[in-house]
Short mmCIF file of C-alpha atoms in Angstrom, two decimals:
data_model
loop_
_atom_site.label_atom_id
_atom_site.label_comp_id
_atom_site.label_asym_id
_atom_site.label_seq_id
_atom_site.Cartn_x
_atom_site.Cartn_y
_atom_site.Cartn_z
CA UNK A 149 -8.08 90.54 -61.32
CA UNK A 150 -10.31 88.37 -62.85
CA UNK A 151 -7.56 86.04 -64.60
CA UNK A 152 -6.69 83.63 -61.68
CA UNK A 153 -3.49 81.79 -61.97
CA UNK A 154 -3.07 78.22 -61.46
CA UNK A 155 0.59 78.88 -59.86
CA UNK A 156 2.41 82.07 -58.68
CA UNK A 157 5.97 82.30 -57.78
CA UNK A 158 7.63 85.09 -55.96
CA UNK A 159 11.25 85.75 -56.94
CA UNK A 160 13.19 85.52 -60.31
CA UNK A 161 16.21 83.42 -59.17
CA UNK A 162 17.03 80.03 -59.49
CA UNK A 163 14.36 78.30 -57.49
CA UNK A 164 11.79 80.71 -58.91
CA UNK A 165 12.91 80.27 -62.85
CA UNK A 166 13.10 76.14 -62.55
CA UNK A 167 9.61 76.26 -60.56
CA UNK A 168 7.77 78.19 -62.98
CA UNK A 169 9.37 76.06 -66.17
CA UNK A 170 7.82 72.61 -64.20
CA UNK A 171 4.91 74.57 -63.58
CA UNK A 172 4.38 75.34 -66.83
CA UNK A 173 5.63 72.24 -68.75
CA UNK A 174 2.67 71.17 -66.75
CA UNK A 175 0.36 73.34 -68.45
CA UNK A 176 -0.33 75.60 -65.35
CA UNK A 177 -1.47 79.12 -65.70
CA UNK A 178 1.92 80.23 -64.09
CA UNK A 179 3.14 83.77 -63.59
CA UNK A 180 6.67 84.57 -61.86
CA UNK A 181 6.96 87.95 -59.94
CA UNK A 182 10.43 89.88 -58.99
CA UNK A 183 13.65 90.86 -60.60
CA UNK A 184 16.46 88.57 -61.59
CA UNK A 185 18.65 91.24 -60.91
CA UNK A 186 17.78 90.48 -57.02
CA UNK A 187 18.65 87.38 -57.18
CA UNK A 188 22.53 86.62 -55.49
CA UNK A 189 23.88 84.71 -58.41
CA UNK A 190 22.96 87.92 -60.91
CA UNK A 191 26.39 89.39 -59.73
CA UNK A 192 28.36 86.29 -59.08
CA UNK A 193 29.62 83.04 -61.21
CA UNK A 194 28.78 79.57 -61.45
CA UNK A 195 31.67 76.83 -61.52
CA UNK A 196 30.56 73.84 -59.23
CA UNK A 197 26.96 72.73 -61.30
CA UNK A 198 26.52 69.80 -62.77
CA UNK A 199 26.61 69.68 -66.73
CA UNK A 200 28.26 73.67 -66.91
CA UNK A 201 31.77 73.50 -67.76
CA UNK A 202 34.08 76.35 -66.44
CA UNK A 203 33.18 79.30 -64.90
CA UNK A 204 30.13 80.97 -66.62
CA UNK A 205 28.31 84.26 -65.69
CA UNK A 206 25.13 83.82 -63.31
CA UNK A 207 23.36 86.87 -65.04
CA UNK A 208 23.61 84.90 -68.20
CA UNK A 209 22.05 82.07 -66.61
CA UNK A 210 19.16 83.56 -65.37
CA UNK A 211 18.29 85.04 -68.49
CA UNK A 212 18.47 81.73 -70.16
CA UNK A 213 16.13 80.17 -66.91
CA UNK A 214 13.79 83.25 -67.43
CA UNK A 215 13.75 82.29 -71.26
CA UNK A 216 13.18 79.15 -70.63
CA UNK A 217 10.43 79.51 -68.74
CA UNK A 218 8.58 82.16 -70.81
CA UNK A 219 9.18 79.68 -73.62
CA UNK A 220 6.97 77.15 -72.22
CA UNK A 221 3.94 79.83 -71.36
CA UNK A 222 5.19 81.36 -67.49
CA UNK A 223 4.15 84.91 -67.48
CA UNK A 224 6.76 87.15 -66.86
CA UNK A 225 6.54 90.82 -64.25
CA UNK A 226 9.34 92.09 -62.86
CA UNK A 227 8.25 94.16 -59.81
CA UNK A 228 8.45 93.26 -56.00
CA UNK A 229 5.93 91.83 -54.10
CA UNK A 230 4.75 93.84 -51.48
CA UNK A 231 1.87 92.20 -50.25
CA UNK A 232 0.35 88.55 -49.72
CA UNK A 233 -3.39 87.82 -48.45
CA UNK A 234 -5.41 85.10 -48.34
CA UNK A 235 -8.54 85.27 -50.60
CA UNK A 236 -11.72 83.52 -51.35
CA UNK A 237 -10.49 81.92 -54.19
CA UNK A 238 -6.62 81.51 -53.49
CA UNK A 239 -3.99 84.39 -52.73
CA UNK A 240 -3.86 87.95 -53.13
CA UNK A 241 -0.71 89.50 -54.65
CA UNK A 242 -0.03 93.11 -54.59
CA UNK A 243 3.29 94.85 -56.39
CA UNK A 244 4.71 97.38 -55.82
CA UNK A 245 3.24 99.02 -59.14
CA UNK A 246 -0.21 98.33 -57.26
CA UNK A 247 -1.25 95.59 -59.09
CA UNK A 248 -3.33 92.73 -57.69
CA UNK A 249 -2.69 89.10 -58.92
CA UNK A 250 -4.86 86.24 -57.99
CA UNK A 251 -3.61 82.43 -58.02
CA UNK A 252 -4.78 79.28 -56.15
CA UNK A 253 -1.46 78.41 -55.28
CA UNK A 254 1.73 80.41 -54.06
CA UNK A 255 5.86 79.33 -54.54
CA UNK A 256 7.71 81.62 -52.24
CA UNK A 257 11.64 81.65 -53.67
CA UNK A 258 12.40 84.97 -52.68
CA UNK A 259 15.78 83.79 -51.38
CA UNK A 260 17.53 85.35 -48.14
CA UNK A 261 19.13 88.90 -47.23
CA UNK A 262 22.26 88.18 -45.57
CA UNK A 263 22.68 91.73 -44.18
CA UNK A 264 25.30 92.71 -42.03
CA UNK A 265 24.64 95.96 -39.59
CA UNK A 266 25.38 98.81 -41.22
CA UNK A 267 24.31 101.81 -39.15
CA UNK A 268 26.49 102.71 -35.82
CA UNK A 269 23.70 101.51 -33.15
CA UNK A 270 21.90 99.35 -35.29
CA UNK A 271 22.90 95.89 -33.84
CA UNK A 272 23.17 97.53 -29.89
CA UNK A 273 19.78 98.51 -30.56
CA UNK A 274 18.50 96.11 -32.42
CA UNK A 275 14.84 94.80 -30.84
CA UNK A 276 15.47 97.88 -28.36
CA UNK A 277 13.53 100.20 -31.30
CA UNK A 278 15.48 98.66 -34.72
CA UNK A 279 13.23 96.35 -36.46
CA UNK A 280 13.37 95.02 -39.99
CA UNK A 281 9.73 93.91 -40.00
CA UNK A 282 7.23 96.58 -40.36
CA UNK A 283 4.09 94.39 -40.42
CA UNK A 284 5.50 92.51 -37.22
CA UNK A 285 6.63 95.88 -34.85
CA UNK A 286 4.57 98.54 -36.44
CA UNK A 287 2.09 98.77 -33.70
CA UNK A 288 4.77 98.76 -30.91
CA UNK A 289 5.37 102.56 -31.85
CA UNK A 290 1.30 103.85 -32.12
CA UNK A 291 1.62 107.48 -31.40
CA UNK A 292 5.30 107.70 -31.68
CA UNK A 293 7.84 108.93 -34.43
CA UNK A 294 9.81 106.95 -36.38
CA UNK A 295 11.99 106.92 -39.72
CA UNK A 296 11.79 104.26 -42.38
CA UNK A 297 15.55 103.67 -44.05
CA UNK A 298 15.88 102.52 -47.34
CA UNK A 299 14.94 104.28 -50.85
CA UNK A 300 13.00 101.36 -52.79
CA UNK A 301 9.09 100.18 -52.56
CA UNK A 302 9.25 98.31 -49.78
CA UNK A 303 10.40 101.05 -47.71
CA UNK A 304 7.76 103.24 -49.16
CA UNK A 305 4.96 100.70 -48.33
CA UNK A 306 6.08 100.18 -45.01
CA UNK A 307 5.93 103.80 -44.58
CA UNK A 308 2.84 104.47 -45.85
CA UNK A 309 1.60 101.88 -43.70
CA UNK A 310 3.46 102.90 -40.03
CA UNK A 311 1.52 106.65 -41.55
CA UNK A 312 -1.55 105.01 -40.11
CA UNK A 313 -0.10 103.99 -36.85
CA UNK A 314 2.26 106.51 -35.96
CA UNK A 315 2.51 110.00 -35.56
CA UNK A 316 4.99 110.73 -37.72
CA UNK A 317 7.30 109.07 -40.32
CA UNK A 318 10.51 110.44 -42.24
CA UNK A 319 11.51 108.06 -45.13
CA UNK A 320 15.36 108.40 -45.15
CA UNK A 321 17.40 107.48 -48.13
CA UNK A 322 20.53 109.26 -50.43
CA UNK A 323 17.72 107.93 -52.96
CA UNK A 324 14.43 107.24 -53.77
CA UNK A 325 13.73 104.86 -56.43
CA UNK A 326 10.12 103.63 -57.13
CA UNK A 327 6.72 104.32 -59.29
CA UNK A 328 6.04 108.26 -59.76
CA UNK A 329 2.45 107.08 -58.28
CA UNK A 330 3.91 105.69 -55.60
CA UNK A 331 5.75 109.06 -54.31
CA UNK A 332 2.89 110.82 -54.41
CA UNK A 333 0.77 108.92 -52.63
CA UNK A 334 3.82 109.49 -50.07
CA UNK A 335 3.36 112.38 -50.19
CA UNK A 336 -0.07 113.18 -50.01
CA UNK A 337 0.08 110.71 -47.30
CA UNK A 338 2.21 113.51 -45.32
CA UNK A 339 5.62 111.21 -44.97
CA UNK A 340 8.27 113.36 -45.16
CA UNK A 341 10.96 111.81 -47.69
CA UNK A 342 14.94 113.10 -46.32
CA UNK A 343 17.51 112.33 -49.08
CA UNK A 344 20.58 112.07 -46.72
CA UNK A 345 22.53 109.07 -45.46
CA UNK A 346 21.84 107.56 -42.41
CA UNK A 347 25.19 107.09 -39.93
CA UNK A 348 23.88 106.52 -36.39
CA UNK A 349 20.77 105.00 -34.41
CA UNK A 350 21.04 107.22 -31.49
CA UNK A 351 20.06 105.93 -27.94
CA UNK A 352 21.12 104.23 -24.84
CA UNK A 353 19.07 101.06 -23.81
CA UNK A 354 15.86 102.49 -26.56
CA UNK A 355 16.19 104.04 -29.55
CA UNK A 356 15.94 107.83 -29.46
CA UNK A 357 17.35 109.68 -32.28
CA UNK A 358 18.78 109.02 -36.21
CA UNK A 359 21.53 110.91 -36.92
CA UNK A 360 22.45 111.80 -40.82
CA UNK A 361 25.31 112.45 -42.75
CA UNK A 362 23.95 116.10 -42.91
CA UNK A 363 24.36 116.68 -39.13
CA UNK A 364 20.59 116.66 -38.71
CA UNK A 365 19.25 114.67 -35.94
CA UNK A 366 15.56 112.96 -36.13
CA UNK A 367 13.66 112.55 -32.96
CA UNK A 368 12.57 109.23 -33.29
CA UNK A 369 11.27 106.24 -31.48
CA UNK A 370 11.59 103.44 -33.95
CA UNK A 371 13.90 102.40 -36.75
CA UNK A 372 12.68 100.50 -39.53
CA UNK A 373 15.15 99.16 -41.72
CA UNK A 374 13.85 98.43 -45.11
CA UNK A 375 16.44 98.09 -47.92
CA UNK A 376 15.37 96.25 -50.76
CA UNK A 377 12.46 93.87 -51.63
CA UNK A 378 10.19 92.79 -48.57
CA UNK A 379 12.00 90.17 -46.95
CA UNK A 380 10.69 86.51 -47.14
CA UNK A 381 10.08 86.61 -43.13
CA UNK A 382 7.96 89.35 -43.63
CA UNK A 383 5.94 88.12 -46.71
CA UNK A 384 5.85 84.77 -45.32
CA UNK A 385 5.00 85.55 -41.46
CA UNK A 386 2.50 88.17 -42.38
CA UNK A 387 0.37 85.43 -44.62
CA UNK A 388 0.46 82.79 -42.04
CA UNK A 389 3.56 80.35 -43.06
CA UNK A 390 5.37 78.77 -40.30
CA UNK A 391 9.11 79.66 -39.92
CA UNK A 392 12.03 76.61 -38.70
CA UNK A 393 11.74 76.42 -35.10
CA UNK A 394 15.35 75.95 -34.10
CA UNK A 395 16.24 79.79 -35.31
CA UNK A 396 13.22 81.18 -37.23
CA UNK A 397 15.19 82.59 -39.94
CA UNK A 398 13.97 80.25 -42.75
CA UNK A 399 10.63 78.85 -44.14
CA UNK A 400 9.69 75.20 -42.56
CA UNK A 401 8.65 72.87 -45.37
CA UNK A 402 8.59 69.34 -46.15
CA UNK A 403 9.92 66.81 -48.95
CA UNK A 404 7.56 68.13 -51.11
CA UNK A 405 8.37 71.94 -50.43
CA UNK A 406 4.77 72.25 -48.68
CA UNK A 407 4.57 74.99 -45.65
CA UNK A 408 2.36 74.47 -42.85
CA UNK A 409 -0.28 77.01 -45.15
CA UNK A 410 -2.31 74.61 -47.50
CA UNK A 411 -1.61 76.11 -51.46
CA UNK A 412 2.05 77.46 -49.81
CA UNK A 413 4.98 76.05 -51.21
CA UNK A 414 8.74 77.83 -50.60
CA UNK A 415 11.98 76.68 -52.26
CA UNK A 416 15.69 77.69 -52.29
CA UNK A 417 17.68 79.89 -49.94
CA UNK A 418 14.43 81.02 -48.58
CA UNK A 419 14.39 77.38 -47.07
CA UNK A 420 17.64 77.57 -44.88
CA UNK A 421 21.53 76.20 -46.09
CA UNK A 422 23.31 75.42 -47.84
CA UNK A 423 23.37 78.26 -50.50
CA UNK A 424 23.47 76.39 -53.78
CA UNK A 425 22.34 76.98 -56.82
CA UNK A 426 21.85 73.02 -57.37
CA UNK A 427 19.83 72.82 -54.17
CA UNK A 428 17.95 76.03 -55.25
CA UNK A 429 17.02 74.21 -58.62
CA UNK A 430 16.42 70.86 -56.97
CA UNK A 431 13.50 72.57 -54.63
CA UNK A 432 12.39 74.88 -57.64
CA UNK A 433 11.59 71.34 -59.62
CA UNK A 434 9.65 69.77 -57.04
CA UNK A 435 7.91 73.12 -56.15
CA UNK A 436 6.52 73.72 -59.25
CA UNK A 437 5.83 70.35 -59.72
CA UNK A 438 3.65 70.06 -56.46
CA UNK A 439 1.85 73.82 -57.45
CA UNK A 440 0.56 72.25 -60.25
CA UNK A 441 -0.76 69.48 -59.36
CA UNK A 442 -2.53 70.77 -56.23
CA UNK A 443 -3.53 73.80 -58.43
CA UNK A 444 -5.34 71.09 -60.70
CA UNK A 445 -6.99 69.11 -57.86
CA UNK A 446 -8.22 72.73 -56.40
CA UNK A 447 -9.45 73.95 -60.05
CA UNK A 448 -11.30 70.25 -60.11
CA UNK A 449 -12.71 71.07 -56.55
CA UNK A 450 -14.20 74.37 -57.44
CA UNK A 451 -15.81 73.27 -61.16
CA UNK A 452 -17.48 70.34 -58.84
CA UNK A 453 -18.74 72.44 -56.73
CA UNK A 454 -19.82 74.69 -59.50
#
């Protein structure tokens, strides 16, 4: 906690990697959070950028990026982000491991979830009791039950955090995969972890039930669905950072990859189409490029005032 970064990037893909290699060429303290195994070119191939001949394997490109930038002095953790505050001194970043980063400037490359509805009920119902933003709905349902679906650490922070709110909370998931300190605070936090499959938000016009593959049937007000890392929306929204206006899906930012939040810069997917790994890059470059430098102006700022 007492280490403050110059720049901090959130996500391991390829506006993340390129961002925290300028950021660092630059000789900023720079540390990149997430897993590159998150990242949507991890599974898939690369054929169409400039200078790779052929088709070539996007998992071994991000572990060259990653190398790359560890090689010129980016610190390296691979665990989600769960939570982003505004501090005295810059940001506030909180894993999932419960660790709490500090930097005067924030990249936000977290790319996009392009998920389709996979629960019977879950697009009928959708805003009628299905939300995927626990920070933004959680204190629709004070006083009322709800179930949290999805078996990583953002599903387990969002529960632990509707625990406060609501009167009751079943995590719901075939699997549970995070920290063993992490499940215990679960459960001395009295959610009640199901491992069963979800099949059906029940309900006509509200939710009202979620039915599992098990033939149980939770009495439930609220759906959150939490699969995966917290969601750029989320992140984002929560902190302060202006989404685009015309559908509020993607970060707003200018040429220079600023948000509407001074110290905020976002690049990539995370900043609308088209999905390319060359535009990704493009807006990881200038990202980390900008970080820096207002990082530097901001470190000149507070030894003036020092």
């Amino acid at each position: 906690m007492n280490r403050i970064y110059d720049v901090a990037i959130i996500g391991a893909g390829p506006a993340g990697l390129q961002a925290a290699i300028h950021a660092a060429r630059r000789k900023a303290l720079t540390i990149v959070l997430g897993k590159i195994e998150k990242s949507a070119l991890y599974r898939a191939h690369l054929e169409n950028y400039f200078g790779v001949p052929g088709k070539k394997d996007g998992r071994e490109i991000l572990e060259i990026g990653l190398a790359q930038a560890r090689h010129f002095g980016a610190e390296y953790h691979p665990f989600d982000v769960v939570k982003l505050e505004l501090g005295e001194r810059g940001f506030h970043i909180e894993t999932e491991r419960a660790e709490i980063f500090e930097a005067l400037t924030l990249i936000i490359a977290t790319g996009v979830t392009r998920r389709k509805a996979k629960l019977k009920g879950e697009k009928e119902l959708l805003g009628k009791g299905v939300s995927y933003c626990v920070d933004c709905d959680g204190f629709f349902f004070r006083g009322l039950p709800v179930a949290v679906v999805g078996g990583g650490s953002a599903a387990a922070h969002g529960a632990l955090t509707l625990k406060k709110i609501t009167s009751e909370v079943y995590l719901v998931s075939p699997q549970i995969d995070i920290p063993s300190e992490l499940r215990r605070e679960l459960e001395e936090s009295g959610v009640k972890i199901i491992l069963a499959k979800p099949l059906e938000i029940l309900g006509e016009g509200e939710v009202e039930g979620l039915l599992l593959e098990d033939g149980q049937k939770l009495s439930v007000k609220g759906v959150f669905i939490e699969e995966g890392a917290k969601g750029a929306l989320q992140l984002a929204t929560v902190l302060g950072v202006a989404l685009d206006p015309e559908n509020m899906t993607y970060i707003q930012v200018d040429r220079e990859q600023r948000t509407n939040l001074p110290g905020v810069f976002a690049a990539g997917d995370v900043c609308g189409p088209p999905f390319q790994v060359a535009k990704a890059v493009g807006e990881g470059c200038i990202a980390g490029l900008k970080a820096a430098e207002e990082a530097g102006k901001r470190r000149k700022e507070k030894k003036n005032e020092a």
